[in-house]
Coordinates of C-alpha atoms in Angstrom, one line a residue:
L1 CA 92.8 12.1 67.4
L2 CA 90.7 13.4 70.1
V3 CA 87.2 12.8 68.7
P4 CA 85.4 16.2 68.4
F5 CA 81.7 16.3 69.3
I6 CA 78.9 18.7 69.0
L7 CA 75.4 18.8 70.7
H8 CA 72.0 19.3 69.2
S9 CA 68.9 19.6 71.2
C10 CA 65.6 19.0 69.6
D11 CA 61.8 18.4 70.4
G12 CA 61.7 21.0 73.2
N13 CA 59.7 20.1 76.3
K14 CA 56.9 17.8 75.0
Q15 CA 54.2 16.8 77.5
K16 CA 54.3 13.1 78.0
E17 CA 53.9 11.0 81.2
T18 CA 53.4 12.1 84.8
G19 CA 56.5 12.2 87.0
D20 CA 60.0 12.4 85.9
A21 CA 61.3 13.8 82.5
R22 CA 62.3 11.3 79.9
V23 CA 65.7 12.2 78.3
T24 CA 66.9 10.5 75.2
I25 CA 70.5 10.9 74.0
R26 CA 71.5 9.7 70.4
I27 CA 75.1 9.3 69.5
D28 CA 76.0 9.3 65.9
A29 CA 78.8 10.6 63.5
R30 CA 78.7 13.0 60.6
V31 CA 80.9 14.3 57.8
G32 CA 80.0 17.8 57.5
T33 CA 76.2 17.9 57.8
E34 CA 75.7 14.4 56.4
P35 CA 75.7 11.0 58.2
F36 CA 79.0 9.3 58.2
E37 CA 79.1 6.0 56.4
P38 CA 81.8 3.4 56.7
G39 CA 83.2 2.4 53.2
V40 CA 82.3 5.7 51.6
V41 CA 85.1 7.6 50.0
Y42 CA 85.7 11.0 51.4
T43 CA 88.5 13.8 50.6
E44 CA 90.4 15.5 53.4
S45 CA 92.2 18.8 53.4
H46 CA 95.5 17.6 51.7
G47 CA 93.5 16.3 48.7
Y48 CA 93.7 12.7 49.7
R49 CA 90.8 10.4 49.2
Y50 CA 90.2 8.0 52.1
R51 CA 87.8 5.4 53.1
V52 CA 87.2 4.5 56.8
E53 CA 86.9 0.8 57.6
T54 CA 86.7 0.8 61.3
F55 CA 85.9 3.7 63.6
Q56 CA 85.2 2.7 67.2
T57 CA 85.5 4.6 70.4
Y58 CA 84.7 4.1 74.2
I59 CA 82.5 6.6 75.8
S60 CA 82.5 6.3 79.6
M61 CA 80.3 7.8 82.4
L62 CA 77.8 9.6 80.1
E63 CA 76.1 12.1 82.5
L64 CA 73.6 14.9 82.6
V65 CA 75.0 17.6 84.7
R66 CA 72.9 19.8 86.8
S67 CA 73.7 23.6 87.2
D68 CA 74.6 23.0 90.8
G69 CA 77.2 20.4 89.7
S70 CA 75.5 17.2 90.6
S71 CA 74.8 14.7 87.9
V72 CA 72.6 12.0 86.6
L73 CA 74.3 8.9 85.2
V74 CA 72.9 7.8 81.7
R75 CA 75.3 5.1 80.8
D76 CA 78.7 4.0 82.5
F77 CA 80.3 2.4 79.4
I78 CA 79.5 2.6 75.7
M79 CA 81.3 0.8 72.9
A80 CA 80.3 3.3 70.2
T81 CA 80.6 2.0 66.6
M82 CA 80.4 5.2 64.5
G83 CA 78.3 4.9 61.5
S84 CA 75.8 2.8 63.7
P85 CA 73.8 5.4 65.7
Q86 CA 73.1 4.4 69.5
T87 CA 70.3 5.8 71.5
F88 CA 70.2 5.9 75.4
E89 CA 67.3 6.9 77.6
V90 CA 67.1 7.9 81.3
R91 CA 64.4 9.5 83.5
V92 CA 65.4 12.5 85.5
P93 CA 63.7 14.8 88.0
E94 CA 62.8 18.3 87.0
G95 CA 65.7 20.7 87.2
D96 CA 68.3 22.9 85.3
Y97 CA 70.7 20.6 83.5
G98 CA 73.6 22.6 82.1
S99 CA 75.6 20.1 80.1
I100 CA 76.1 16.6 78.9
R101 CA 79.4 15.2 80.1
F102 CA 81.4 12.0 79.3
Y103 CA 84.8 10.6 79.0
L104 CA 86.4 9.7 75.7
G105 CA 88.2 6.5 76.7
V106 CA 88.2 4.2 79.8
P107 CA 89.2 5.7 83.1
A108 CA 92.3 4.6 84.7
E109 CA 90.7 2.5 87.4
Y110 CA 88.9 0.4 84.7
N111 CA 91.7 0.4 82.3
K112 CA 95.0 -1.3 83.3
N113 CA 95.4 -4.6 85.1
V114 CA 91.7 -5.5 84.4
D115 CA 90.6 -8.9 83.2
P116 CA 87.8 -8.5 80.4
T117 CA 86.7 -12.1 81.1
T118 CA 85.4 -11.1 84.6
Y119 CA 82.6 -9.1 82.9
P120 CA 79.4 -10.6 81.5
N121 CA 79.4 -10.9 77.7
S122 CA 76.9 -8.2 77.4
H123 CA 79.1 -5.6 79.2
P124 CA 81.1 -3.2 76.8
L125 CA 84.4 -4.0 78.7
S126 CA 84.1 -7.8 78.3
V127 CA 85.8 -9.9 75.7
Q128 CA 82.7 -10.0 73.5
G129 CA 81.7 -6.4 74.3
S130 CA 85.0 -4.9 73.6
Q131 CA 85.0 -6.1 70.0
G132 CA 88.8 -6.3 69.7
M133 CA 89.3 -3.0 71.6
F134 CA 91.5 -4.6 74.3
W135 CA 95.3 -5.0 74.1
H136 CA 96.1 -8.4 75.7
W137 CA 99.8 -7.6 75.4
N138 CA 99.4 -4.0 76.8
T139 CA 96.7 -4.9 79.5
G140 CA 94.6 -2.0 78.6
Y141 CA 91.7 -0.8 76.3
I142 CA 91.9 0.8 73.0
F143 CA 90.0 4.1 73.5
T144 CA 89.6 4.9 69.7
K145 CA 90.3 2.7 66.7
F146 CA 90.3 4.6 63.3
D147 CA 91.4 2.4 60.4
G148 CA 91.1 2.7 56.6
K149 CA 92.8 3.0 53.3
A150 CA 93.8 6.1 51.3
D151 CA 94.7 7.2 47.8
L152 CA 97.4 9.7 48.3
E153 CA 97.2 11.0 44.7
G154 CA 93.7 12.1 45.2
L155 CA 92.6 11.1 41.7
E156 CA 89.1 9.9 41.1
G157 CA 89.1 6.4 40.0
N158 CA 92.5 5.5 41.7
L159 CA 92.4 2.4 43.9
L160 CA 92.8 3.2 47.7
L161 CA 96.0 1.2 48.5
D162 CA 97.7 3.2 51.3
P163 CA 96.6 2.1 54.8
F164 CA 96.2 4.2 58.0
A165 CA 95.5 2.9 61.3
F166 CA 95.3 4.8 64.5
H167 CA 94.7 2.8 67.7
C168 CA 94.9 5.1 70.7
G169 CA 94.7 4.1 74.3
D170 CA 96.5 4.8 77.4
D171 CA 95.7 6.7 80.7
P172 CA 97.2 10.0 79.7
L173 CA 95.0 10.0 76.7
L174 CA 91.7 10.0 78.6
R175 CA 89.7 13.1 77.7
L176 CA 86.8 14.8 79.3
V177 CA 84.1 16.2 77.1
E178 CA 81.5 18.5 78.2
L179 CA 78.7 19.9 75.9
P180 CA 76.6 22.7 77.0
I181 CA 72.7 22.5 77.0
S182 CA 71.3 25.7 75.6
S183 CA 67.8 25.4 77.2
P184 CA 68.8 23.9 80.6
L185 CA 65.4 23.7 82.2
I186 CA 63.9 20.1 81.9
R187 CA 60.5 20.1 83.3
A188 CA 58.7 17.2 84.9
D189 CA 56.3 15.2 82.7
S190 CA 58.2 16.2 79.5
E191 CA 60.5 14.6 77.0
R192 CA 63.8 16.0 75.8
N193 CA 65.9 14.6 72.9
F194 CA 69.6 15.4 72.4
Q195 CA 71.8 14.3 69.6
V196 CA 75.6 14.0 70.1
H197 CA 77.5 14.1 66.8
S198 CA 81.1 13.1 66.2
Q199 CA 82.6 15.2 63.3
V200 CA 84.6 12.6 61.5
E201 CA 86.6 14.9 59.2
R202 CA 88.0 16.7 62.2
L203 CA 89.8 13.6 63.3
L204 CA 92.3 14.4 60.5
D205 CA 91.6 18.0 60.1
G206 CA 91.4 19.3 63.7
E207 CA 91.3 23.0 64.6
Q208 CA 94.7 22.7 66.3
D209 CA 96.2 19.8 64.4
Q210 CA 96.1 18.5 60.9
I211 CA 97.4 14.8 60.4
D212 CA 99.0 14.1 57.1
I213 CA 98.3 10.5 56.6
A214 CA 101.2 10.3 53.9
V215 CA 103.5 10.9 56.8
D216 CA 101.6 9.9 60.1
Y217 CA 99.6 6.8 59.2
L218 CA 100.3 4.4 62.0
T219 CA 100.1 4.4 65.8
H220 CA 99.4 1.8 68.4
T221 CA 99.9 4.5 71.0
Q222 CA 103.3 3.2 72.5
G223 CA 104.9 3.2 69.1
N224 CA 104.0 6.9 68.3
F225 CA 102.6 8.3 71.4
L226 CA 102.7 12.0 70.0
L227 CA 100.5 10.9 67.1
A228 CA 98.0 9.1 69.4
R229 CA 97.8 12.2 71.6

């Protein structure tokens, strides 16, 4: 259930204001080339029809990485609700930026033995900001929540009655994602726009693993760690 991402750069180097460049990063989700929409019925590789009702994931330490290895932090924590695109902006000095890098999940030093009530309500790790992505019984954050209903017969018109729920979150599941930038030079007085897409269909139909939701349809991580991983 490692969320797959791809990166698309657009608009080149437009001349804007004087000084640092303005970089905008937009995070969204797709099924194929179309925007992902919660509640829409899709068909996966086994022929099952499925509808996603919840798809949320934590993105941590979103950075632009220079070619020399140094980085510029764009956002520390993001509660990404897929199906609702989110845009973030940062000003950076001119330079070669080879990649966009982030963690999928919450790093260990922020995950376990942390009281979410200590954060202000606007913070993604707070009680309000986490939007139910915190296990009080497990004292840790849910990195990715992917819930919905399926029709395992795959027949058009059938009701979607078979539930699936993947709640994945534990320190060993933290994943580092790094997406290369094809045109690394970002000039001063310019604007660059990047789109980071999560490919929703690859959650179930990954390049290395295919999840059969007729068999593997539930994990709260500790109950089925292999499926969560």
